Amino acid sequence: MSLSKELARGTVMPIVLSLLAERAMYGYEIVKTVNQRSGGVLDFKEGTLYPLLHKMQGNRLIKAKWEDGPTGKPRKYYALTPKGTRLLGESRAQWSTLSTAVHSLLMGA
Amino acid sequence: MSDFRELTDRATTKLRRDRELRLEVTRELESHLEASAAEFRAADYSEEDAQAAAVKVFGDPDTVANDLWDANRFRLKIRVWAWWAARLTLLPTCVIVALLFIVSGLTATTRLNEVTSGVGPHQEGLLTWQEQRLKSKMTAEQRLIYFGDDSVDDPIDRWRAVRDAHPAEVLDQLELISVMLSRLPEVPKLDPWPPNDPEGFGGPYFPPTEDDLAQHAAAQTLHGQAKEALLAELERGAAMDPGNGIYALLTAGLTLHGFEFDDESPDATVAVSVLRSGGEPGEREDWHLNRWPVDIDRGVLDEALPWFEVAAGKPYISMHTSDRVRRRLAQLPAPRSMPEYMQRLSTEIQTLLPMLGHARRVSRAVGAEALWRAEAGDAAGALDILDQLDAVTASLASSSDVLISLLVARSIESLERAYRVAVWQALGQEAKAENALASSDALARYWRAEWRDRFDSAEDKTLSQRSGVVMGQIVTVIPGYDVDTTPFRKAEYTLVDRGVLTAGLIAMIVLSALASLLGVWSLWRKRGAHEGAVLLWIGWQRLAWVIGGAAGLPVLGFWVWSWTPWSGRGYGLNYSFAALVWYLPLVLTVGVLLWVLGRTALWRRARELGVGVPAKRKPGTTWLMLAGIAVVSVTVWGSFWWAENGTNISSLGWSLANLGAIVLAVATAIVWLADEIIWLRGVTKPRSALVRSLLLGLAVAAGVGVVLVSIVWLGMDRVGRVPMSIFVLCIAALIGVLAALLWLAGRPGDTVVFGRSVVRSMGPVWAIAGLTLAITVGTGLNLRERMLARQMVEASPVWFDQEIEKSRAKVIRAYLAGDAPRPPRRP
């Protein structure tokens, strides 16, 4: 089952923040990790990740650093900033509230 | 070219305004696509299918292009703005900072000249600028007391305004008198000798013309008017300060000043005598009396003598020099730099106006009167007036607060002793004359011995060697001067430090501008092609690493080194020139490291962006270069050290050692520079290119050398040929080296774009490094200067106060003031 674009759009940024909270990652690694962990549900076009990463970098939520990868070629790694960490905390709290409310409304629990 | 270049070109097309940013995003997307394709290949996709699949899952490049533009739009604007701002402001800021350093350095040098040459205040240029800054920090009253009324040009009116503002202040009255004394117009001589004396009119071969006579009369009138005004101020001073005999003494001196000797007057001739010692140190000290006639106007003498007697009857005679300086200096804010401190010293020197001329004139006249009385048979009168001269000496000596005042007293004492001998002779008392001659000898012997032996003691010698340029001049003329000159010595090194920093900043500005121009030229040459230089930004973190490693660490090392005894800074600049040699390794090391670390940072950045870069550089020749710098520095320092401390090695040996070290250094520099160029451009067949460039350099040097040496041998005499030939051969070698390096720089290579990009991007790195170094080290040096200036003021608010108290001059004062029977005998 694929998710509607509108529903997925609002979740990408918190997901990226959440992944980068674990460790610094490069773009392709982020895409692969999202696909693996969501079981292919959040399978978005890979190219759309970079504008998002650049925008988050511009908003100082994440920072970038070039480092040599295992093959010796430089890769651009992204890591969370303190501002990004704060936003991730807020996003988690909002999502928890929202998902509980939506679940109770949709499922009638 | 990457297999995904078409896609990445489309995805980044909207970022083309910023070439570096586009390269970075392109490299990131390519890296992603390469990883994606690799994964498809791992899933048994063919190469072609793997790439197609990677492109497919990547998404629509045009959508990505729009989103990337949207995400980076603000950053792009900021970067474009920042680059233009840097282009427009970086070099001008460097130039402004360098100019400030230069102005500050020149101000310090001018003040130093002013102090060391003892000239009066300069009212122009840099010093005026410095004084304006000082004035802005002072109240109107402070400005008035320190500078006088600067709204008027005439110095006498300037200081009269101060006196008028404080009519009861004795110090202001004395300041006015002091200025008037110093500006008393002289009357040029008629028929001067020697005849070419520019101060005189006419001469034995050129009798005065009518015009000369008119000018002479005008000068006399001017002198008379100034003298009248001064006499009025002296009278006023005497009323304000009734216990002080200085006013009467100066009135006597002025009365005697400027009158015409009347050679024809039969009753005006008296004999004036002085004591003359034997010759130079080592010769036998045989004191004897010289006598020669001097004509003096009896009427003038009769007018002056009562004033002298008034002075002799006063409890003290003083110009209050120290108090006047103290009062003026108290108006200034605490000195914040050496130029400001030296302004204080300069003020002290200006205030030390000697009244030596007036005092000696009075003493001679009094001596003449004593002799005249003795020759007329009035023994009591003659001895009485000499006793009065003795009293004047004692009053002057006991109130002497600065050395020059004591020297005036010493001069009067010397004349008084001579006259006493002459008076006893005139009275026919040869035995008493002999006794007087013997006793008059004591002080002169003491002072001569002190003067002669002032550097014989190890302490005095060490003191002078540790005093620096300014204080070295002062301590060397005062026997036994026991003062702490450490702050002066350190401050002079600080000034040289700042000079070297200024020179370094200027060098970085020139190199930075040169690198930028070369980069722009290369860009223009390759316009439209993909081979143009990329302006790379290494980022703040790497920039800090470059500046810290290339400039910070060497400067820190130099600072630590300067505290060690091997640096030579324990001695002043007046003695230890070897200490200056250590700037050589500092400057060269900073230069080499700035290049090496700068190009390493740029190599990393270029590699991140996917610009073709050479293999990582091995530091072999850089270590060789640094070792060459060390060898040359130690050799040059060694030759200075041996020259100062004596050596058995011949000067030829040291010349050869220096020459060898310089040849080694130049050879190392050539190999290093050539190696750098070969590496930067990725020159194919580097060994062959290196050998060819060296052969080319040698050929050019030989060709140019033959031409230049031929010109020298045809155009110069035998004596000058050899040294000039060596010089022109050095020039030829330099031209050869440049030719070889230029040839190398034009060789084709695999990483030409990288080489050009490094040259283009190095300019901002150097400029920022220079600016950072100038601001941080410059601020440190300014703080150090301020601290040292404060230490100097704390050591003594008025430096010349210490001259008597802290030297063997206090023995002279005790003796002249009558507090000690006679100075101790010196062997």
Coordinates of C-alpha atoms in Angstrom, one line a residue, chain B residues 137-415:
Chain B
K137 CA 41.1 63.0 25.7
M138 CA 41.9 66.1 27.7
T139 CA 39.9 68.9 29.3
A140 CA 40.3 72.5 28.2
E141 CA 42.3 73.2 31.4
Q142 CA 44.6 70.2 30.9
R143 CA 45.2 71.2 27.3
L144 CA 46.0 74.7 28.3
I145 CA 48.6 73.6 31.0
Y146 CA 50.2 71.0 28.8
F147 CA 50.2 72.6 25.3
G148 CA 49.8 76.2 26.2
D149 CA 47.2 78.3 24.3
D150 CA 47.4 76.5 21.0
S151 CA 45.1 79.1 19.3
V152 CA 48.1 81.4 19.0
D153 CA 51.2 80.6 17.0
D154 CA 53.9 82.5 19.0
P155 CA 55.2 80.2 21.7
I156 CA 55.8 83.1 24.1
D157 CA 52.2 84.2 23.7
R158 CA 51.1 80.6 24.1
W159 CA 52.7 80.3 27.5
R160 CA 51.9 83.8 28.5
A161 CA 48.2 82.8 28.2
V162 CA 48.8 80.0 30.6
R163 CA 50.5 82.3 33.1
D164 CA 47.6 84.9 32.7
A165 CA 45.1 82.1 33.4
H166 CA 47.0 81.3 36.7
P167 CA 48.5 84.5 37.8
A168 CA 49.6 83.2 41.2
E169 CA 51.2 80.0 39.9
V170 CA 55.0 80.3 40.2
L171 CA 55.5 77.2 37.9
D172 CA 53.6 78.9 35.1
Q173 CA 55.6 82.1 35.5
L174 CA 58.8 80.1 35.3
E175 CA 57.6 78.2 32.3
L176 CA 57.0 81.5 30.5
I177 CA 60.4 82.8 31.6
S178 CA 61.9 79.5 30.3
V179 CA 60.3 79.8 26.9
M180 CA 61.3 83.5 26.7
L181 CA 64.9 82.6 27.6
S182 CA 65.0 79.9 24.9
R183 CA 63.6 82.3 22.3
L184 CA 65.7 85.3 23.1
P185 CA 66.8 86.6 19.7
E186 CA 70.6 86.7 19.3
V187 CA 72.3 89.7 17.8
P188 CA 74.5 88.5 14.9
K189 CA 78.1 89.6 15.1
L190 CA 79.6 92.3 13.0
D191 CA 83.0 91.3 11.5
P192 CA 82.5 87.7 12.6
W193 CA 85.3 85.2 13.0
P194 CA 85.6 82.8 11.2
P195 CA 84.7 85.1 8.3
N196 CA 82.3 82.6 6.7
D197 CA 80.1 82.4 9.8
P198 CA 76.6 82.5 8.4
E199 CA 75.3 84.0 11.6
G200 CA 77.4 87.2 11.2
F201 CA 77.3 90.2 9.0
G202 CA 80.4 91.0 6.9
G203 CA 83.8 89.9 7.9
P204 CA 87.4 90.8 7.6
Y205 CA 87.4 90.2 3.8
F206 CA 83.9 91.5 3.3
P207 CA 83.2 94.6 5.4
P208 CA 79.6 95.0 6.4
T209 CA 77.5 96.8 3.9
E210 CA 74.9 99.4 4.7
D211 CA 72.3 96.7 4.4
D212 CA 74.2 94.6 6.9
L213 CA 74.4 97.5 9.3
A214 CA 70.7 98.1 9.0
Q215 CA 69.9 94.5 9.7
H216 CA 72.3 94.5 12.6
A217 CA 70.6 97.5 14.1
A218 CA 67.2 95.9 13.6
A219 CA 68.3 92.7 15.4
Q220 CA 69.7 94.8 18.2
T221 CA 66.3 96.5 18.6
L222 CA 64.5 93.2 18.6
H223 CA 66.9 91.8 21.1
G224 CA 66.5 94.8 23.3
Q225 CA 62.7 94.6 23.2
A226 CA 62.7 90.9 24.1
K227 CA 65.2 91.5 26.8
E228 CA 63.1 94.2 28.3
A229 CA 60.0 92.0 28.3
L230 CA 62.0 89.2 29.9
L231 CA 63.4 91.4 32.6
A232 CA 59.8 92.5 33.4
E233 CA 58.7 88.9 33.8
L234 CA 61.8 88.1 36.0
E235 CA 60.8 91.1 38.2
R236 CA 57.3 89.7 38.4
G237 CA 58.6 86.2 39.2
A238 CA 60.8 87.6 42.0
A239 CA 57.8 89.2 43.6
M240 CA 55.8 85.9 43.4
D241 CA 58.7 83.7 44.6
P242 CA 60.8 85.9 46.9
G243 CA 63.0 83.1 48.4
N244 CA 64.3 82.1 44.9
G245 CA 67.5 83.6 43.6
I246 CA 67.0 82.4 40.1
Y247 CA 65.3 85.6 39.0
A248 CA 68.1 87.8 40.2
L249 CA 70.7 85.5 38.8
L250 CA 69.0 85.5 35.4
T251 CA 68.6 89.3 35.5
A252 CA 72.4 89.6 36.1
G253 CA 73.0 87.2 33.2
L254 CA 70.6 89.1 30.9
T255 CA 72.2 92.4 31.8
L256 CA 75.5 91.1 30.7
H257 CA 74.0 89.5 27.6
G258 CA 74.3 91.1 24.3
F259 CA 76.4 94.2 25.2
E260 CA 79.2 95.2 22.8
F261 CA 82.8 94.7 24.1
D262 CA 84.7 97.9 24.1
D263 CA 88.2 97.0 23.1
E264 CA 89.3 100.6 23.1
S265 CA 88.2 101.4 26.7
P266 CA 91.4 101.7 28.8
D267 CA 89.8 100.8 32.1
A268 CA 87.7 97.9 30.9
T269 CA 90.3 95.2 30.6
V270 CA 90.5 92.4 33.2
A271 CA 92.0 88.9 32.9
V272 CA 89.7 85.9 32.9
S273 CA 91.2 82.6 33.7
V274 CA 90.2 79.1 33.6
L275 CA 91.7 75.8 34.8
R276 CA 92.7 73.4 32.2
S277 CA 93.6 69.8 32.9
G278 CA 96.1 67.5 31.3
G279 CA 95.1 65.5 28.3
E280 CA 93.1 62.4 27.7
P281 CA 92.8 59.4 30.0
G282 CA 96.2 57.7 30.5
E283 CA 98.0 61.0 30.3
R284 CA 99.5 62.7 33.3
E285 CA 96.9 64.9 35.0
D286 CA 98.7 68.2 35.3
W287 CA 96.4 71.1 36.2
H288 CA 97.5 74.5 35.3
L289 CA 96.0 78.0 34.8
N290 CA 95.5 79.6 31.5
R291 CA 95.0 83.3 31.4
W292 CA 93.9 85.6 28.7
P293 CA 92.5 89.0 28.6
V294 CA 88.9 89.7 27.9
D295 CA 87.4 93.2 27.6
I296 CA 84.3 93.9 29.5
D297 CA 82.3 97.0 29.9
R298 CA 82.7 98.4 33.4
G299 CA 79.3 100.1 33.3
V300 CA 77.5 96.9 32.4
L301 CA 79.4 95.1 35.1
D302 CA 78.3 97.6 37.7
E303 CA 74.7 97.2 36.6
A304 CA 74.8 93.4 36.8
L305 CA 76.8 92.9 40.0
P306 CA 74.0 94.0 42.4
W307 CA 71.6 91.5 40.9
F308 CA 74.2 88.8 41.4
E309 CA 74.6 89.8 45.1
V310 CA 70.8 89.6 45.5
A311 CA 70.9 86.0 44.1
A312 CA 73.8 85.1 46.4
G313 CA 71.7 86.2 49.4
K314 CA 68.7 84.0 48.6
P315 CA 68.1 80.7 50.3
Y316 CA 67.7 78.7 47.1
I317 CA 68.2 79.1 43.3
S318 CA 66.0 76.9 41.2
M319 CA 64.1 76.8 37.9
H320 CA 61.8 74.2 39.5
T321 CA 62.4 72.1 36.4
S322 CA 61.2 68.9 37.9
D323 CA 58.0 70.5 39.3
R324 CA 57.2 72.1 36.0
V325 CA 57.6 68.9 34.1
R326 CA 55.6 67.1 36.7
R327 CA 52.8 69.6 36.5
R328 CA 52.7 69.4 32.7
L329 CA 52.9 65.6 32.5
A330 CA 50.2 65.3 35.1
Q331 CA 47.7 66.7 32.6
L332 CA 48.3 63.9 30.1
P333 CA 46.2 60.7 30.2
A334 CA 48.2 57.5 31.1
P335 CA 50.3 56.6 28.1
R336 CA 48.9 53.8 26.0
S337 CA 51.8 53.3 23.6
M338 CA 55.5 54.0 23.2
P339 CA 54.9 57.1 21.1
E340 CA 52.8 58.5 23.8
Y341 CA 55.4 57.7 26.4
M342 CA 58.1 59.1 24.3
Q343 CA 56.1 62.3 24.0
R344 CA 56.4 62.6 27.7
L345 CA 60.2 62.1 27.5
S346 CA 60.3 64.7 24.7
T347 CA 58.4 67.1 27.0
E348 CA 61.0 66.5 29.7
I349 CA 63.8 67.2 27.4
Q350 CA 62.2 70.4 26.1
T351 CA 61.7 71.6 29.7
L352 CA 65.4 71.0 30.6
L353 CA 66.3 74.3 29.1
P354 CA 69.8 74.9 30.3
M355 CA 70.6 78.3 31.8
L356 CA 74.2 77.3 31.5
G357 CA 75.1 80.2 29.2
H358 CA 73.6 82.8 31.6
A359 CA 75.2 81.2 34.7
R360 CA 78.6 81.0 33.1
R361 CA 78.4 84.6 31.9
V362 CA 77.6 85.8 35.4
S363 CA 80.4 83.6 36.8
R364 CA 82.9 85.0 34.4
A365 CA 81.8 88.6 35.1
V366 CA 82.0 88.0 38.9
G367 CA 85.4 86.4 38.5
A368 CA 86.6 89.4 36.4
E369 CA 85.3 91.7 39.1
A370 CA 87.2 89.6 41.8
L371 CA 90.4 89.8 39.8
W372 CA 89.9 93.5 39.1
R373 CA 89.5 94.1 42.9
A374 CA 92.6 91.9 43.7
E375 CA 94.7 93.7 41.1
A376 CA 93.5 97.0 42.7
G377 CA 94.7 95.7 46.1
D378 CA 91.2 95.1 47.5
A379 CA 91.8 91.6 48.9
A380 CA 88.8 91.5 51.1
G381 CA 86.5 92.6 48.4
A382 CA 87.9 90.1 45.9
L383 CA 87.5 87.2 48.4
D384 CA 84.1 88.3 49.4
I385 CA 82.6 88.3 46.0
L386 CA 84.2 84.8 45.3
D387 CA 82.5 83.6 48.5
Q388 CA 79.2 84.9 47.2
L389 CA 79.9 82.9 44.0
D390 CA 80.5 79.9 46.2
A391 CA 77.1 80.5 47.9
V392 CA 75.4 80.6 44.5
T393 CA 77.0 77.3 43.6
A394 CA 75.8 75.7 46.9
S395 CA 72.2 77.1 46.5
L396 CA 72.0 75.9 42.9
A397 CA 73.5 72.5 43.8
S398 CA 71.3 71.8 46.8
S399 CA 68.1 72.6 44.9
S400 CA 69.2 70.7 41.8
D401 CA 66.5 68.3 40.9
V402 CA 67.9 67.3 37.5
L403 CA 71.4 66.6 36.4
I404 CA 71.6 69.5 33.9
S405 CA 70.9 71.9 36.8
L406 CA 73.7 70.3 38.9
L407 CA 76.0 70.6 35.9
V408 CA 75.4 74.3 35.8
A409 CA 76.4 74.5 39.5
R410 CA 79.4 72.3 38.7
S411 CA 80.4 74.7 35.9
I412 CA 80.1 77.7 38.2
E413 CA 82.2 76.0 40.9
S414 CA 84.9 75.2 38.3
L415 CA 85.1 78.8 37.3

